[in-house]
Amino acid sequence: MSLTDYLIILFIVLFMAYAIFDELIMTRLKGPTLLKVFLQRRNKLDSLIFVGLVAILIYQNVINQGPRVTTTLLMVLASLSVYLFWIRLPKLLFKPQGFWYANVFIDYSRIKTMNLSEDGILVIELESRRLLIHVRKLDDLETIYQFMVQQQ
């Protein structure tokens, strides 16, 4: 196996670790999940470019009769990429002490203000940054509001 194969294996392991954390571990950390809201996908073009580049690598490896191990690893990487970018849904998980957004836990005490934009985007102001939360269904904004009122 070449250095390229080892790097592809490293990326596969990192993608798998991220998928396992996002789907299994994050729901169990920091207490029970009280509310789960699915969010809109972001960065669709970036993911399309990444999967396209991996497809080009697979094509080049097959045409140049490269090692089958490399082709197999690239196909695994491409399938994991499709899962992570297009099949898996980003989510907002509300817990008793805070919420998970973009794989970061944010304590409720860090929230300074919450606003709703005209576009249906929930804006949460923290100490030093602003979170723009794009929900999949506008009805979820009402659910989040009711949940936040009950928590306070």
Short mmCIF file of N, CA and C in Angstrom, two decimals:
data_model
loop_
_atom_site.label_atom_id
_atom_site.label_comp_id
_atom_site.label_asym_id
_atom_site.label_seq_id
_atom_site.Cartn_x
_atom_site.Cartn_y
_atom_site.Cartn_z
N MET A 1 0.85 -1.19 0.00
CA MET A 1 0.00 0.00 0.00
C MET A 1 0.88 1.24 0.00
N SER A 2 0.41 2.24 -0.69
CA SER A 2 1.19 3.47 -0.83
C SER A 2 0.75 4.50 0.21
N LEU A 3 1.45 5.60 0.22
CA LEU A 3 1.10 6.69 1.13
C LEU A 3 -0.29 7.23 0.82
N THR A 4 -0.65 7.24 -0.46
CA THR A 4 -1.98 7.69 -0.87
C THR A 4 -3.06 6.83 -0.23
N ASP A 5 -2.86 5.53 -0.22
CA ASP A 5 -3.85 4.63 0.39
C ASP A 5 -3.99 4.90 1.88
N TYR A 6 -2.87 5.14 2.53
CA TYR A 6 -2.94 5.45 3.96
C TYR A 6 -3.68 6.76 4.23
N LEU A 7 -3.48 7.75 3.36
CA LEU A 7 -4.20 9.02 3.53
C LEU A 7 -5.69 8.84 3.29
N ILE A 8 -6.05 8.03 2.30
CA ILE A 8 -7.47 7.77 2.05
C ILE A 8 -8.07 7.04 3.25
N ILE A 9 -7.35 6.08 3.80
CA ILE A 9 -7.83 5.38 5.00
C ILE A 9 -8.02 6.35 6.16
N LEU A 10 -7.10 7.29 6.31
CA LEU A 10 -7.23 8.30 7.36
C LEU A 10 -8.50 9.12 7.18
N PHE A 11 -8.79 9.55 5.94
CA PHE A 11 -10.02 10.30 5.68
C PHE A 11 -11.25 9.44 5.93
N ILE A 12 -11.21 8.18 5.57
CA ILE A 12 -12.34 7.29 5.82
C ILE A 12 -12.58 7.15 7.32
N VAL A 13 -11.51 6.98 8.09
CA VAL A 13 -11.65 6.87 9.54
C VAL A 13 -12.21 8.16 10.14
N LEU A 14 -11.73 9.30 9.67
CA LEU A 14 -12.24 10.58 10.17
C LEU A 14 -13.72 10.77 9.82
N PHE A 15 -14.11 10.43 8.60
CA PHE A 15 -15.51 10.54 8.20
C PHE A 15 -16.38 9.60 9.03
N MET A 16 -15.90 8.38 9.27
CA MET A 16 -16.66 7.42 10.07
C MET A 16 -16.79 7.91 11.52
N ALA A 17 -15.72 8.45 12.07
CA ALA A 17 -15.77 8.97 13.45
C ALA A 17 -16.77 10.11 13.54
N TYR A 18 -16.78 10.98 12.55
CA TYR A 18 -17.74 12.09 12.54
C TYR A 18 -19.17 11.56 12.45
N ALA A 19 -19.40 10.60 11.56
CA ALA A 19 -20.75 10.04 11.39
C ALA A 19 -21.23 9.37 12.67
N ILE A 20 -20.35 8.61 13.31
CA ILE A 20 -20.72 7.93 14.56
C ILE A 20 -21.00 8.95 15.66
N PHE A 21 -20.16 9.98 15.76
CA PHE A 21 -20.40 11.02 16.77
C PHE A 21 -21.72 11.72 16.51
N ASP A 22 -21.98 12.08 15.26
CA ASP A 22 -23.18 12.84 14.93
C ASP A 22 -24.45 12.02 15.12
N GLU A 23 -24.43 10.76 14.76
CA GLU A 23 -25.65 9.96 14.81
C GLU A 23 -25.87 9.25 16.14
N LEU A 24 -24.80 8.81 16.80
CA LEU A 24 -24.97 7.98 17.99
C LEU A 24 -24.56 8.67 19.29
N ILE A 25 -23.42 9.29 19.30
CA ILE A 25 -22.87 9.81 20.56
C ILE A 25 -23.51 11.13 20.96
N MET A 26 -23.69 12.03 20.01
CA MET A 26 -24.21 13.36 20.32
C MET A 26 -25.60 13.30 20.96
N THR A 27 -26.42 12.34 20.54
CA THR A 27 -27.77 12.24 21.12
C THR A 27 -27.75 11.78 22.57
N ARG A 28 -26.65 11.14 23.00
CA ARG A 28 -26.56 10.62 24.36
C ARG A 28 -25.76 11.52 25.31
N LEU A 29 -24.99 12.44 24.77
CA LEU A 29 -24.20 13.34 25.62
C LEU A 29 -25.07 14.43 26.23
N LYS A 30 -24.67 14.91 27.40
CA LYS A 30 -25.30 16.04 28.09
C LYS A 30 -26.76 15.80 28.44
N GLY A 31 -27.14 14.57 28.69
CA GLY A 31 -28.50 14.27 29.13
C GLY A 31 -29.40 13.84 27.99
N PRO A 32 -30.67 13.59 28.33
CA PRO A 32 -31.61 13.13 27.30
C PRO A 32 -31.96 14.24 26.31
N THR A 33 -32.28 13.84 25.10
CA THR A 33 -32.70 14.80 24.08
C THR A 33 -34.16 15.14 24.32
N LEU A 34 -34.44 16.42 24.55
CA LEU A 34 -35.80 16.86 24.82
C LEU A 34 -36.54 17.26 23.55
N LEU A 35 -35.78 17.76 22.56
CA LEU A 35 -36.39 18.18 21.29
C LEU A 35 -35.34 18.04 20.19
N LYS A 36 -35.76 17.50 19.06
CA LYS A 36 -34.88 17.35 17.91
C LYS A 36 -35.54 18.05 16.73
N VAL A 37 -34.79 18.99 16.11
CA VAL A 37 -35.30 19.74 14.97
C VAL A 37 -34.33 19.58 13.82
N PHE A 38 -34.85 19.17 12.66
CA PHE A 38 -33.99 19.03 11.49
C PHE A 38 -33.79 20.37 10.80
N LEU A 39 -32.58 20.59 10.33
CA LEU A 39 -32.19 21.86 9.71
C LEU A 39 -31.99 21.68 8.21
N GLN A 40 -31.97 22.81 7.51
CA GLN A 40 -31.68 22.78 6.08
C GLN A 40 -30.22 22.45 5.84
N ARG A 41 -29.97 21.82 4.72
CA ARG A 41 -28.58 21.53 4.34
C ARG A 41 -27.90 22.81 3.90
N ARG A 42 -26.63 22.90 4.22
CA ARG A 42 -25.82 24.04 3.82
C ARG A 42 -24.66 23.51 3.00
N ASN A 43 -24.03 24.35 2.21
CA ASN A 43 -22.82 24.02 1.45
C ASN A 43 -23.03 22.85 0.48
N LYS A 44 -24.13 22.87 -0.26
CA LYS A 44 -24.39 21.80 -1.22
C LYS A 44 -23.36 21.81 -2.34
N LEU A 45 -22.96 22.98 -2.78
CA LEU A 45 -22.00 23.07 -3.87
C LEU A 45 -20.64 22.53 -3.45
N ASP A 46 -20.21 22.82 -2.24
CA ASP A 46 -18.93 22.32 -1.74
C ASP A 46 -18.91 20.79 -1.71
N SER A 47 -20.01 20.21 -1.25
CA SER A 47 -20.06 18.75 -1.19
C SER A 47 -20.10 18.14 -2.58
N LEU A 48 -20.78 18.78 -3.51
CA LEU A 48 -20.81 18.29 -4.88
C LEU A 48 -19.41 18.33 -5.50
N ILE A 49 -18.68 19.38 -5.24
CA ILE A 49 -17.30 19.49 -5.74
C ILE A 49 -16.43 18.39 -5.16
N PHE A 50 -16.55 18.14 -3.86
CA PHE A 50 -15.74 17.09 -3.22
C PHE A 50 -16.05 15.72 -3.80
N VAL A 51 -17.32 15.38 -3.92
CA VAL A 51 -17.69 14.08 -4.46
C VAL A 51 -17.27 13.98 -5.92
N GLY A 52 -17.38 15.08 -6.66
CA GLY A 52 -16.93 15.09 -8.06
C GLY A 52 -15.44 14.85 -8.18
N LEU A 53 -14.67 15.46 -7.30
CA LEU A 53 -13.21 15.24 -7.33
C LEU A 53 -12.85 13.79 -6.98
N VAL A 54 -13.56 13.21 -6.03
CA VAL A 54 -13.31 11.80 -5.71
C VAL A 54 -13.70 10.92 -6.90
N ALA A 55 -14.79 11.25 -7.59
CA ALA A 55 -15.18 10.48 -8.77
C ALA A 55 -14.12 10.59 -9.87
N ILE A 56 -13.53 11.77 -10.04
CA ILE A 56 -12.45 11.94 -11.02
C ILE A 56 -11.25 11.09 -10.64
N LEU A 57 -10.92 11.04 -9.35
CA LEU A 57 -9.81 10.19 -8.89
C LEU A 57 -10.09 8.71 -9.16
N ILE A 58 -11.33 8.29 -8.93
CA ILE A 58 -11.69 6.89 -9.21
C ILE A 58 -11.53 6.61 -10.70
N TYR A 59 -12.04 7.51 -11.53
CA TYR A 59 -11.95 7.34 -12.98
C TYR A 59 -10.48 7.27 -13.43
N GLN A 60 -9.66 8.18 -12.94
CA GLN A 60 -8.24 8.18 -13.31
C GLN A 60 -7.54 6.91 -12.86
N ASN A 61 -7.87 6.43 -11.69
CA ASN A 61 -7.24 5.22 -11.18
C ASN A 61 -7.64 4.00 -12.03
N VAL A 62 -8.89 3.94 -12.46
CA VAL A 62 -9.35 2.81 -13.28
C VAL A 62 -8.72 2.89 -14.67
N ILE A 63 -8.71 4.07 -15.27
CA ILE A 63 -8.15 4.24 -16.62
C ILE A 63 -6.66 3.92 -16.64
N ASN A 64 -5.94 4.37 -15.63
CA ASN A 64 -4.48 4.15 -15.58
C ASN A 64 -4.12 2.78 -14.97
N GLN A 65 -5.14 1.95 -14.74
CA GLN A 65 -4.97 0.61 -14.18
C GLN A 65 -4.16 0.67 -12.87
N GLY A 66 -4.61 1.56 -11.99
CA GLY A 66 -3.98 1.69 -10.68
C GLY A 66 -4.38 0.52 -9.78
N PRO A 67 -3.85 0.51 -8.58
CA PRO A 67 -4.14 -0.58 -7.65
C PRO A 67 -5.63 -0.66 -7.31
N ARG A 68 -6.14 -1.87 -7.24
CA ARG A 68 -7.56 -2.06 -6.90
C ARG A 68 -7.86 -1.61 -5.48
N VAL A 69 -6.87 -1.72 -4.62
CA VAL A 69 -7.07 -1.28 -3.23
C VAL A 69 -7.40 0.21 -3.21
N THR A 70 -6.68 0.99 -4.00
CA THR A 70 -6.92 2.43 -4.06
C THR A 70 -8.31 2.72 -4.61
N THR A 71 -8.72 2.01 -5.65
CA THR A 71 -10.05 2.20 -6.23
C THR A 71 -11.13 1.87 -5.20
N THR A 72 -10.94 0.77 -4.49
CA THR A 72 -11.91 0.37 -3.47
C THR A 72 -12.00 1.40 -2.35
N LEU A 73 -10.84 1.87 -1.90
CA LEU A 73 -10.84 2.89 -0.84
C LEU A 73 -11.49 4.18 -1.30
N LEU A 74 -11.25 4.57 -2.54
CA LEU A 74 -11.88 5.78 -3.07
C LEU A 74 -13.40 5.62 -3.17
N MET A 75 -13.85 4.42 -3.53
CA MET A 75 -15.30 4.19 -3.60
C MET A 75 -15.92 4.24 -2.21
N VAL A 76 -15.23 3.71 -1.21
CA VAL A 76 -15.72 3.80 0.17
C VAL A 76 -15.78 5.27 0.60
N LEU A 77 -14.74 6.03 0.28
CA LEU A 77 -14.72 7.45 0.62
C LEU A 77 -15.86 8.20 -0.08
N ALA A 78 -16.11 7.88 -1.34
CA ALA A 78 -17.20 8.52 -2.08
C ALA A 78 -18.55 8.18 -1.46
N SER A 79 -18.76 6.93 -1.09
CA SER A 79 -20.04 6.55 -0.50
C SER A 79 -20.24 7.19 0.87
N LEU A 80 -19.18 7.27 1.67
CA LEU A 80 -19.29 7.97 2.95
C LEU A 80 -19.59 9.46 2.75
N SER A 81 -18.99 10.04 1.75
CA SER A 81 -19.23 11.46 1.44
C SER A 81 -20.68 11.69 1.04
N VAL A 82 -21.21 10.82 0.20
CA VAL A 82 -22.61 10.94 -0.20
C VAL A 82 -23.51 10.83 1.02
N TYR A 83 -23.22 9.89 1.90
CA TYR A 83 -24.03 9.75 3.12
C TYR A 83 -23.96 11.02 3.98
N LEU A 84 -22.73 11.48 4.24
CA LEU A 84 -22.58 12.63 5.14
C LEU A 84 -23.14 13.93 4.54
N PHE A 85 -22.99 14.11 3.25
CA PHE A 85 -23.39 15.38 2.65
C PHE A 85 -24.83 15.42 2.18
N TRP A 86 -25.40 14.27 1.77
CA TRP A 86 -26.72 14.32 1.15
C TRP A 86 -27.77 13.46 1.83
N ILE A 87 -27.40 12.40 2.50
CA ILE A 87 -28.40 11.54 3.13
C ILE A 87 -28.64 11.96 4.58
N ARG A 88 -27.60 12.17 5.34
CA ARG A 88 -27.70 12.58 6.74
C ARG A 88 -28.30 13.98 6.82
N LEU A 89 -29.20 14.18 7.75
CA LEU A 89 -29.82 15.49 7.93
C LEU A 89 -29.16 16.22 9.10
N PRO A 90 -28.76 17.48 8.90
CA PRO A 90 -28.26 18.24 10.05
C PRO A 90 -29.41 18.47 11.04
N LYS A 91 -29.05 18.52 12.31
CA LYS A 91 -30.10 18.63 13.32
C LYS A 91 -29.67 19.53 14.48
N LEU A 92 -30.68 20.01 15.16
CA LEU A 92 -30.52 20.83 16.35
C LEU A 92 -31.11 20.01 17.49
N LEU A 93 -30.28 19.68 18.48
CA LEU A 93 -30.73 18.84 19.60
C LEU A 93 -30.79 19.68 20.87
N PHE A 94 -31.96 19.75 21.46
CA PHE A 94 -32.13 20.49 22.71
C PHE A 94 -32.03 19.52 23.88
N LYS A 95 -31.19 19.87 24.83
CA LYS A 95 -30.94 19.08 26.03
C LYS A 95 -31.39 19.90 27.24
N PRO A 96 -31.36 19.33 28.45
CA PRO A 96 -31.79 20.08 29.64
C PRO A 96 -30.95 21.33 29.93
N GLN A 97 -29.63 21.30 29.69
CA GLN A 97 -28.76 22.44 30.02
C GLN A 97 -28.38 23.28 28.80
N GLY A 98 -28.66 22.83 27.60
CA GLY A 98 -28.26 23.57 26.41
C GLY A 98 -28.68 22.84 25.16
N PHE A 99 -28.04 23.20 24.04
CA PHE A 99 -28.39 22.55 22.79
C PHE A 99 -27.14 22.32 21.93
N TRP A 100 -27.23 21.31 21.06
CA TRP A 100 -26.18 20.99 20.11
C TRP A 100 -26.52 21.64 18.78
N TYR A 101 -25.61 22.45 18.28
CA TYR A 101 -25.77 23.05 16.95
C TYR A 101 -24.43 22.97 16.25
N ALA A 102 -24.40 22.38 15.07
CA ALA A 102 -23.18 22.22 14.28
C ALA A 102 -22.12 21.49 15.10
N ASN A 103 -22.55 20.47 15.82
CA ASN A 103 -21.67 19.61 16.63
C ASN A 103 -20.96 20.36 17.74
N VAL A 104 -21.52 21.44 18.19
CA VAL A 104 -20.98 22.20 19.32
C VAL A 104 -22.10 22.35 20.34
N PHE A 105 -21.80 22.07 21.61
CA PHE A 105 -22.79 22.23 22.66
C PHE A 105 -22.78 23.67 23.15
N ILE A 106 -23.95 24.29 23.20
CA ILE A 106 -24.09 25.68 23.62
C ILE A 106 -25.03 25.71 24.82
N ASP A 107 -24.52 26.21 25.93
CA ASP A 107 -25.30 26.30 27.16
C ASP A 107 -26.35 27.40 27.02
N TYR A 108 -27.52 27.18 27.61
CA TYR A 108 -28.58 28.19 27.55
C TYR A 108 -28.16 29.52 28.16
N SER A 109 -27.28 29.49 29.14
CA SER A 109 -26.87 30.73 29.81
C SER A 109 -26.05 31.63 28.88
N ARG A 110 -25.50 31.10 27.80
CA ARG A 110 -24.72 31.90 26.85
C ARG A 110 -25.60 32.72 25.90
N ILE A 111 -26.90 32.41 25.84
CA ILE A 111 -27.80 33.11 24.92
C ILE A 111 -28.10 34.50 25.45
N LYS A 112 -27.79 35.50 24.64
CA LYS A 112 -28.10 36.89 25.02
C LYS A 112 -29.47 37.29 24.49
N THR A 113 -29.72 37.07 23.19
CA THR A 113 -31.02 37.39 22.60
C THR A 113 -31.35 36.34 21.53
N MET A 114 -32.64 36.24 21.27
CA MET A 114 -33.14 35.40 20.18
C MET A 114 -34.12 36.23 19.36
N ASN A 115 -33.94 36.19 18.04
CA ASN A 115 -34.82 36.92 17.14
C ASN A 115 -35.20 36.03 15.98
N LEU A 116 -36.27 36.41 15.31
CA LEU A 116 -36.70 35.71 14.12
C LEU A 116 -36.66 36.69 12.96
N SER A 117 -35.92 36.35 11.91
CA SER A 117 -35.82 37.23 10.76
C SER A 117 -37.06 37.09 9.89
N GLU A 118 -37.19 37.99 8.93
CA GLU A 118 -38.34 37.95 8.02
C GLU A 118 -38.30 36.72 7.12
N ASP A 119 -37.13 36.15 6.92
CA ASP A 119 -36.97 34.98 6.06
C ASP A 119 -37.29 33.68 6.78
N GLY A 120 -37.62 33.74 8.05
CA GLY A 120 -37.88 32.52 8.81
C GLY A 120 -36.61 31.90 9.36
N ILE A 121 -35.59 32.71 9.60
CA ILE A 121 -34.32 32.24 10.14
C ILE A 121 -34.26 32.65 11.61
N LEU A 122 -33.99 31.68 12.47
CA LEU A 122 -33.84 31.96 13.89
C LEU A 122 -32.43 32.47 14.15
N VAL A 123 -32.32 33.65 14.74
CA VAL A 123 -31.03 34.26 15.02
C VAL A 123 -30.81 34.22 16.52
N ILE A 124 -29.77 33.52 16.95
CA ILE A 124 -29.44 33.43 18.37
C ILE A 124 -28.12 34.15 18.59
N GLU A 125 -28.16 35.18 19.43
CA GLU A 125 -26.96 35.97 19.74
C GLU A 125 -26.29 35.39 20.98
N LEU A 126 -25.03 35.03 20.84
CA LEU A 126 -24.23 34.59 21.97
C LEU A 126 -23.31 35.73 22.38
N GLU A 127 -22.38 35.48 23.30
CA GLU A 127 -21.49 36.54 23.77
C GLU A 127 -20.72 37.18 22.61
N SER A 128 -20.15 36.34 21.77
CA SER A 128 -19.24 36.89 20.75
C SER A 128 -19.62 36.50 19.33
N ARG A 129 -20.68 35.76 19.14
CA ARG A 129 -21.05 35.39 17.78
C ARG A 129 -22.55 35.23 17.65
N ARG A 130 -22.97 35.10 16.41
CA ARG A 130 -24.38 34.99 16.09
C ARG A 130 -24.61 33.68 15.35
N LEU A 131 -25.62 32.94 15.78
CA LEU A 131 -25.99 31.69 15.12
C LEU A 131 -27.20 31.93 14.24
N LEU A 132 -27.11 31.53 12.99
CA LEU A 132 -28.24 31.62 12.07
C LEU A 132 -28.76 30.21 11.84
N ILE A 133 -29.95 29.94 12.34
CA ILE A 133 -30.50 28.59 12.29
C ILE A 133 -31.60 28.55 11.23
N HIS A 134 -31.36 27.74 10.20
CA HIS A 134 -32.29 27.57 9.09
C HIS A 134 -33.02 26.25 9.28
N VAL A 135 -34.27 26.30 9.72
CA VAL A 135 -35.03 25.07 9.94
C VAL A 135 -35.62 24.59 8.61
N ARG A 136 -35.90 23.29 8.53
CA ARG A 136 -36.48 22.72 7.31
C ARG A 136 -37.94 23.12 7.15
N LYS A 137 -38.69 23.09 8.27
CA LYS A 137 -40.12 23.44 8.24
C LYS A 137 -40.34 24.65 9.14
N LEU A 138 -41.09 25.60 8.67
CA LEU A 138 -41.34 26.81 9.46
C LEU A 138 -42.11 26.50 10.74
N ASP A 139 -42.88 25.42 10.76
CA ASP A 139 -43.61 25.04 11.98
C ASP A 139 -42.66 24.70 13.11
N ASP A 140 -41.44 24.28 12.78
CA ASP A 140 -40.45 23.95 13.81
C ASP A 140 -40.04 25.18 14.62
N LEU A 141 -40.15 26.36 14.02
CA LEU A 141 -39.83 27.59 14.77
C LEU A 141 -40.80 27.79 15.94
N GLU A 142 -42.06 27.47 15.72
CA GLU A 142 -43.05 27.56 16.80
C GLU A 142 -42.74 26.52 17.88
N THR A 143 -42.33 25.34 17.46
CA THR A 143 -41.97 24.29 18.42
C THR A 143 -40.77 24.71 19.26
N ILE A 144 -39.77 25.31 18.62
CA ILE A 144 -38.59 25.80 19.34
C ILE A 144 -39.00 26.88 20.32
N TYR A 145 -39.86 27.80 19.89
CA TYR A 145 -40.31 28.88 20.76
C TYR A 145 -41.02 28.32 21.99
N GLN A 146 -41.95 27.39 21.78
CA GLN A 146 -42.68 26.80 22.91
C GLN A 146 -41.74 26.07 23.85
N PHE A 147 -40.74 25.38 23.30
CA PHE A 147 -39.77 24.66 24.12
C PHE A 147 -38.95 25.65 24.95
N MET A 148 -38.48 26.73 24.32
CA MET A 148 -37.66 27.70 25.03
C MET A 148 -38.45 28.41 26.13
N VAL A 149 -39.72 28.66 25.89
CA VAL A 149 -40.55 29.28 26.92
C VAL A 149 -40.72 28.34 28.11
N GLN A 150 -40.88 27.05 27.84
CA GLN A 150 -41.03 26.07 28.92
C GLN A 150 -39.72 25.91 29.71
N GLN A 151 -38.59 26.01 29.04
CA GLN A 151 -37.29 25.84 29.70
C GLN A 151 -36.94 27.01 30.60
N GLN A 152 -37.39 28.19 30.30
CA GLN A 152 -37.02 29.39 31.07
C GLN A 152 -37.89 29.56 32.25
#
